[in-house]
């Protein structure tokens, strides 16, 4: 994948469906929801654009910030006054 990724600087960037990749590896993952019982985010592997739901891991917010990059998404939204 030839997408732009940036450092994760804030927990508000960690939204379900966001694409992330490791800083040291080119593997792409999709961020799932936050699991309060496990104190981390569920992460699913992606291969050739297909998300594999049969395998997932839970990664803490701190580890995501230190070891992963998040995809830059441009959003076109009108703000109602």
Short mmCIF file of N, CA, C and O in Angstrom, two decimals:
data_model
loop_
_atom_site.label_atom_id
_atom_site.label_comp_id
_atom_site.label_asym_id
_atom_site.label_seq_id
_atom_site.Cartn_x
_atom_site.Cartn_y
_atom_site.Cartn_z
N UNK A 1 0.85 -1.19 0.00
CA UNK A 1 0.00 0.00 0.00
C UNK A 1 0.89 1.24 0.00
O UNK A 1 1.89 1.29 0.68
N UNK A 2 0.47 2.22 -0.74
CA UNK A 2 1.24 3.44 -0.83
C UNK A 2 0.45 4.59 -0.21
O UNK A 2 0.14 5.56 -0.86
N UNK A 3 0.13 4.46 1.06
CA UNK A 3 -0.63 5.48 1.77
C UNK A 3 0.30 6.31 2.64
O UNK A 3 1.40 5.89 2.96
N UNK A 4 -0.17 7.46 3.03
CA UNK A 4 0.59 8.31 3.93
C UNK A 4 0.24 7.95 5.36
O UNK A 4 -0.94 7.87 5.72
N UNK A 5 1.25 7.75 6.18
CA UNK A 5 1.05 7.45 7.59
C UNK A 5 1.78 8.48 8.42
O UNK A 5 2.79 9.03 8.00
N UNK A 6 1.25 8.75 9.61
CA UNK A 6 1.86 9.72 10.51
C UNK A 6 1.92 9.14 11.92
O UNK A 6 1.25 8.15 12.21
N UNK A 7 2.70 9.77 12.77
CA UNK A 7 2.79 9.35 14.16
C UNK A 7 1.45 9.54 14.85
O UNK A 7 0.70 10.46 14.53
N UNK A 8 1.18 8.69 15.82
CA UNK A 8 -0.04 8.81 16.63
C UNK A 8 0.31 9.69 17.81
O UNK A 8 1.12 9.32 18.65
N UNK A 9 -0.30 10.86 17.86
CA UNK A 9 0.04 11.80 18.92
C UNK A 9 -1.06 11.94 19.96
O UNK A 9 -0.82 12.47 21.04
N UNK A 10 -2.26 11.46 19.65
CA UNK A 10 -3.39 11.68 20.54
C UNK A 10 -4.35 10.50 20.45
O UNK A 10 -4.54 9.92 19.38
N UNK A 11 -4.96 10.15 21.55
CA UNK A 11 -5.91 9.04 21.57
C UNK A 11 -7.13 9.31 20.71
O UNK A 11 -7.80 8.37 20.26
N UNK A 12 -7.43 10.57 20.41
CA UNK A 12 -8.58 10.91 19.56
C UNK A 12 -8.37 10.43 18.12
O UNK A 12 -9.33 10.33 17.37
N UNK A 13 -7.16 10.15 17.72
CA UNK A 13 -6.88 9.62 16.39
C UNK A 13 -7.25 8.14 16.29
O UNK A 13 -7.41 7.61 15.21
N UNK A 14 -7.36 7.47 17.42
CA UNK A 14 -7.59 6.03 17.46
C UNK A 14 -9.07 5.72 17.34
O UNK A 14 -9.76 5.48 18.32
N UNK A 15 -9.56 5.73 16.12
CA UNK A 15 -10.98 5.46 15.87
C UNK A 15 -11.12 4.11 15.16
O UNK A 15 -10.24 3.69 14.40
N UNK A 16 -12.22 3.47 15.41
CA UNK A 16 -12.49 2.17 14.79
C UNK A 16 -12.48 2.31 13.27
O UNK A 16 -13.06 3.23 12.72
N UNK A 17 -11.79 1.40 12.60
CA UNK A 17 -11.70 1.42 11.15
C UNK A 17 -10.46 2.09 10.61
O UNK A 17 -10.17 2.00 9.41
N UNK A 18 -9.69 2.76 11.48
CA UNK A 18 -8.47 3.42 11.03
C UNK A 18 -7.42 2.38 10.66
O UNK A 18 -7.32 1.32 11.27
N UNK A 19 -6.62 2.68 9.65
CA UNK A 19 -5.55 1.80 9.21
C UNK A 19 -4.27 2.21 9.94
O UNK A 19 -3.95 3.40 10.02
N UNK A 20 -3.57 1.23 10.49
CA UNK A 20 -2.31 1.49 11.17
C UNK A 20 -1.25 0.52 10.64
O UNK A 20 -1.57 -0.51 10.07
N UNK A 21 0.01 0.90 10.83
CA UNK A 21 1.11 0.00 10.48
C UNK A 21 2.23 0.22 11.47
O UNK A 21 2.35 1.29 12.07
N UNK A 22 3.03 -0.80 11.64
CA UNK A 22 4.17 -0.72 12.55
C UNK A 22 5.24 0.21 12.02
O UNK A 22 5.41 0.34 10.82
N UNK A 23 5.96 0.83 12.92
CA UNK A 23 7.05 1.72 12.50
C UNK A 23 8.20 0.93 11.89
O UNK A 23 8.90 1.43 11.02
N UNK A 24 8.41 -0.31 12.34
CA UNK A 24 9.54 -1.10 11.86
C UNK A 24 9.13 -2.09 10.77
O UNK A 24 9.99 -2.65 10.12
N UNK A 25 7.84 -2.35 10.60
CA UNK A 25 7.37 -3.34 9.62
C UNK A 25 6.30 -2.71 8.74
O UNK A 25 5.62 -1.78 9.14
N UNK A 26 6.12 -3.25 7.55
CA UNK A 26 5.14 -2.71 6.61
C UNK A 26 3.79 -3.40 6.66
O UNK A 26 2.99 -3.23 5.76
N UNK A 27 3.52 -4.18 7.69
CA UNK A 27 2.24 -4.86 7.80
C UNK A 27 1.16 -3.84 8.16
O UNK A 27 1.36 -2.97 8.99
N UNK A 28 0.00 -3.96 7.52
CA UNK A 28 -1.11 -3.05 7.73
C UNK A 28 -2.16 -3.74 8.60
O UNK A 28 -2.46 -4.92 8.42
N UNK A 29 -2.73 -2.98 9.52
CA UNK A 29 -3.77 -3.47 10.42
C UNK A 29 -4.94 -2.50 10.41
O UNK A 29 -4.79 -1.34 10.07
N UNK A 30 -6.11 -3.00 10.82
CA UNK A 30 -7.28 -2.14 10.99
C UNK A 30 -7.62 -2.10 12.47
O UNK A 30 -7.68 -3.12 13.14
N UNK A 31 -7.83 -0.90 12.96
CA UNK A 31 -8.13 -0.69 14.36
C UNK A 31 -9.59 -1.01 14.62
O UNK A 31 -10.47 -0.52 13.91
N UNK A 32 -9.83 -1.83 15.62
CA UNK A 32 -11.19 -2.14 16.04
C UNK A 32 -11.57 -1.24 17.20
O UNK A 32 -10.97 -0.18 17.41
N UNK A 33 -12.50 -1.67 17.99
CA UNK A 33 -12.96 -0.88 19.12
C UNK A 33 -12.06 -1.01 20.34
O UNK A 33 -11.20 -1.89 20.42
N UNK A 34 -12.29 -0.13 21.30
CA UNK A 34 -11.56 -0.16 22.56
C UNK A 34 -12.23 -1.17 23.48
O UNK A 34 -13.45 -1.17 23.63
N UNK A 35 -11.45 -2.03 24.10
CA UNK A 35 -11.97 -3.01 25.05
C UNK A 35 -11.55 -2.58 26.45
O UNK A 35 -10.39 -2.71 26.83
N UNK A 36 -12.50 -2.05 27.21
CA UNK A 36 -12.19 -1.52 28.54
C UNK A 36 -11.75 -2.62 29.50
O UNK A 36 -10.91 -2.37 30.38
N UNK A 37 -12.27 -3.82 29.36
CA UNK A 37 -11.87 -4.92 30.24
C UNK A 37 -10.41 -5.31 30.03
O UNK A 37 -9.71 -5.66 30.97
N UNK A 38 -9.95 -5.26 28.79
CA UNK A 38 -8.57 -5.63 28.48
C UNK A 38 -7.65 -4.41 28.41
O UNK A 38 -6.45 -4.55 28.21
N UNK A 39 -8.22 -3.23 28.53
CA UNK A 39 -7.48 -1.97 28.52
C UNK A 39 -6.62 -1.79 27.27
O UNK A 39 -5.43 -1.48 27.32
N UNK A 40 -7.26 -2.01 26.12
CA UNK A 40 -6.54 -1.86 24.86
C UNK A 40 -7.49 -1.87 23.67
O UNK A 40 -8.70 -2.05 23.82
N UNK A 41 -6.92 -1.68 22.50
CA UNK A 41 -7.67 -1.65 21.25
C UNK A 41 -7.51 -2.98 20.53
O UNK A 41 -6.40 -3.51 20.44
N UNK A 42 -8.59 -3.48 19.96
CA UNK A 42 -8.54 -4.68 19.16
C UNK A 42 -8.01 -4.30 17.78
O UNK A 42 -8.44 -3.32 17.19
N UNK A 43 -7.05 -5.08 17.28
CA UNK A 43 -6.41 -4.80 16.01
C UNK A 43 -6.52 -6.04 15.13
O UNK A 43 -6.24 -7.15 15.57
N UNK A 44 -6.96 -5.84 13.87
CA UNK A 44 -7.15 -6.93 12.91
C UNK A 44 -6.15 -6.79 11.77
O UNK A 44 -5.95 -5.70 11.25
N UNK A 45 -5.55 -7.89 11.33
CA UNK A 45 -4.62 -7.82 10.19
C UNK A 45 -5.37 -7.60 8.88
O UNK A 45 -6.52 -8.01 8.72
N UNK A 46 -4.70 -6.91 7.94
CA UNK A 46 -5.25 -6.67 6.60
C UNK A 46 -4.22 -7.18 5.60
O UNK A 46 -3.03 -6.90 5.72
N UNK A 47 -4.70 -7.93 4.61
CA UNK A 47 -3.83 -8.43 3.55
C UNK A 47 -4.54 -8.23 2.22
O UNK A 47 -5.66 -8.72 2.04
N UNK A 48 -3.92 -7.50 1.31
CA UNK A 48 -4.51 -7.18 0.00
C UNK A 48 -5.89 -6.55 0.14
O UNK A 48 -6.81 -6.86 -0.62
N UNK A 49 -6.05 -5.68 1.12
CA UNK A 49 -7.31 -4.96 1.30
C UNK A 49 -8.39 -5.75 2.01
O UNK A 49 -9.50 -5.25 2.19
N UNK A 50 -8.11 -6.97 2.44
CA UNK A 50 -9.11 -7.81 3.11
C UNK A 50 -8.79 -7.88 4.60
O UNK A 50 -7.68 -8.22 4.99
N UNK A 51 -9.78 -7.54 5.43
CA UNK A 51 -9.62 -7.60 6.88
C UNK A 51 -9.95 -9.02 7.34
O UNK A 51 -10.99 -9.57 7.00
N UNK A 52 -9.07 -9.59 8.15
CA UNK A 52 -9.27 -10.94 8.68
C UNK A 52 -9.81 -10.85 10.10
O UNK A 52 -9.10 -10.49 11.02
N UNK A 53 -11.10 -11.18 10.25
CA UNK A 53 -11.76 -11.10 11.55
C UNK A 53 -11.50 -12.32 12.43
O UNK A 53 -11.81 -12.30 13.62
N UNK A 54 -10.96 -13.40 11.85
CA UNK A 54 -10.75 -14.61 12.63
C UNK A 54 -9.51 -14.54 13.52
O UNK A 54 -9.28 -15.43 14.33
N UNK A 55 -8.72 -13.49 13.37
CA UNK A 55 -7.54 -13.30 14.20
C UNK A 55 -7.46 -11.84 14.62
O UNK A 55 -7.63 -10.94 13.80
N UNK A 56 -7.23 -11.60 15.88
CA UNK A 56 -7.07 -10.23 16.36
C UNK A 56 -6.16 -10.23 17.59
O UNK A 56 -5.98 -11.27 18.24
N UNK A 57 -5.60 -9.08 17.88
CA UNK A 57 -4.79 -8.89 19.08
C UNK A 57 -5.27 -7.61 19.76
O UNK A 57 -5.89 -6.75 19.14
N UNK A 58 -4.97 -7.49 21.04
CA UNK A 58 -5.30 -6.29 21.80
C UNK A 58 -4.00 -5.56 22.09
O UNK A 58 -3.06 -6.15 22.61
N UNK A 59 -3.95 -4.28 21.72
CA UNK A 59 -2.75 -3.47 21.90
C UNK A 59 -3.11 -2.24 22.73
O UNK A 59 -4.12 -1.58 22.47
N UNK A 60 -2.28 -1.93 23.70
CA UNK A 60 -2.54 -0.78 24.57
C UNK A 60 -2.35 0.53 23.80
O UNK A 60 -1.64 0.59 22.80
N UNK A 61 -2.96 1.57 24.31
CA UNK A 61 -2.85 2.90 23.70
C UNK A 61 -1.39 3.36 23.68
O UNK A 61 -0.91 3.91 22.68
N UNK A 62 -0.68 3.11 24.76
CA UNK A 62 0.72 3.52 24.84
C UNK A 62 1.57 2.82 23.78
O UNK A 62 2.41 3.45 23.14
N UNK A 63 1.35 1.53 23.58
CA UNK A 63 2.12 0.80 22.57
C UNK A 63 1.76 1.29 21.17
O UNK A 63 2.62 1.39 20.30
N UNK A 64 0.48 1.60 20.94
CA UNK A 64 0.08 2.14 19.64
C UNK A 64 0.81 3.45 19.36
O UNK A 64 1.32 3.67 18.26
N UNK A 65 0.87 4.33 20.35
CA UNK A 65 1.52 5.63 20.17
C UNK A 65 3.01 5.48 19.92
O UNK A 65 3.59 6.23 19.14
N UNK A 66 3.66 4.52 20.58
CA UNK A 66 5.11 4.38 20.48
C UNK A 66 5.58 3.56 19.29
O UNK A 66 6.69 3.78 18.79
N UNK A 67 4.78 2.59 18.84
CA UNK A 67 5.27 1.62 17.86
C UNK A 67 4.50 1.56 16.55
O UNK A 67 4.83 0.75 15.69
N UNK A 68 3.47 2.40 16.40
CA UNK A 68 2.64 2.32 15.20
C UNK A 68 2.42 3.70 14.61
O UNK A 68 2.53 4.72 15.28
N UNK A 69 2.11 3.72 13.31
CA UNK A 69 1.73 4.94 12.58
C UNK A 69 0.29 4.78 12.15
O UNK A 69 -0.19 3.66 11.93
N UNK A 70 -0.41 5.89 11.97
CA UNK A 70 -1.82 5.85 11.56
C UNK A 70 -1.96 6.52 10.20
O UNK A 70 -1.25 7.48 9.88
N UNK A 71 -2.88 6.00 9.41
CA UNK A 71 -3.11 6.52 8.06
C UNK A 71 -3.68 7.93 8.13
O UNK A 71 -4.57 8.22 8.93
N UNK A 72 -3.17 8.80 7.27
CA UNK A 72 -3.68 10.17 7.17
C UNK A 72 -4.92 10.12 6.26
O UNK A 72 -4.84 9.66 5.13
N UNK A 73 -6.04 10.58 6.80
CA UNK A 73 -7.29 10.57 6.05
C UNK A 73 -7.75 12.01 5.88
O UNK A 73 -7.85 12.75 6.86
N UNK A 74 -7.99 12.39 4.64
CA UNK A 74 -8.51 13.72 4.38
C UNK A 74 -10.03 13.66 4.40
O UNK A 74 -10.64 12.84 3.73
N UNK A 75 -10.62 14.53 5.20
CA UNK A 75 -12.07 14.53 5.39
C UNK A 75 -12.64 15.83 4.86
O UNK A 75 -12.18 16.91 5.23
N UNK A 76 -13.62 15.73 3.99
CA UNK A 76 -14.33 16.91 3.50
C UNK A 76 -15.66 16.98 4.23
O UNK A 76 -16.56 16.22 3.94
N UNK A 77 -15.76 17.89 5.17
CA UNK A 77 -16.99 18.01 5.95
C UNK A 77 -17.34 19.47 6.10
O UNK A 77 -16.49 20.31 6.37
N UNK A 78 -18.60 19.76 5.94
CA UNK A 78 -19.10 21.11 6.15
C UNK A 78 -19.51 21.25 7.61
O UNK A 78 -20.17 20.38 8.15
N UNK A 79 -19.10 22.32 8.22
CA UNK A 79 -19.44 22.57 9.62
C UNK A 79 -20.66 23.48 9.65
O UNK A 79 -20.62 24.59 9.13
N UNK A 80 -21.73 22.98 10.26
CA UNK A 80 -22.96 23.77 10.35
C UNK A 80 -22.80 24.82 11.44
O UNK A 80 -22.28 24.56 12.51
N UNK A 81 -23.25 26.01 11.14
CA UNK A 81 -23.12 27.12 12.11
C UNK A 81 -24.27 27.14 13.06
O UNK A 81 -25.31 26.68 12.91
#
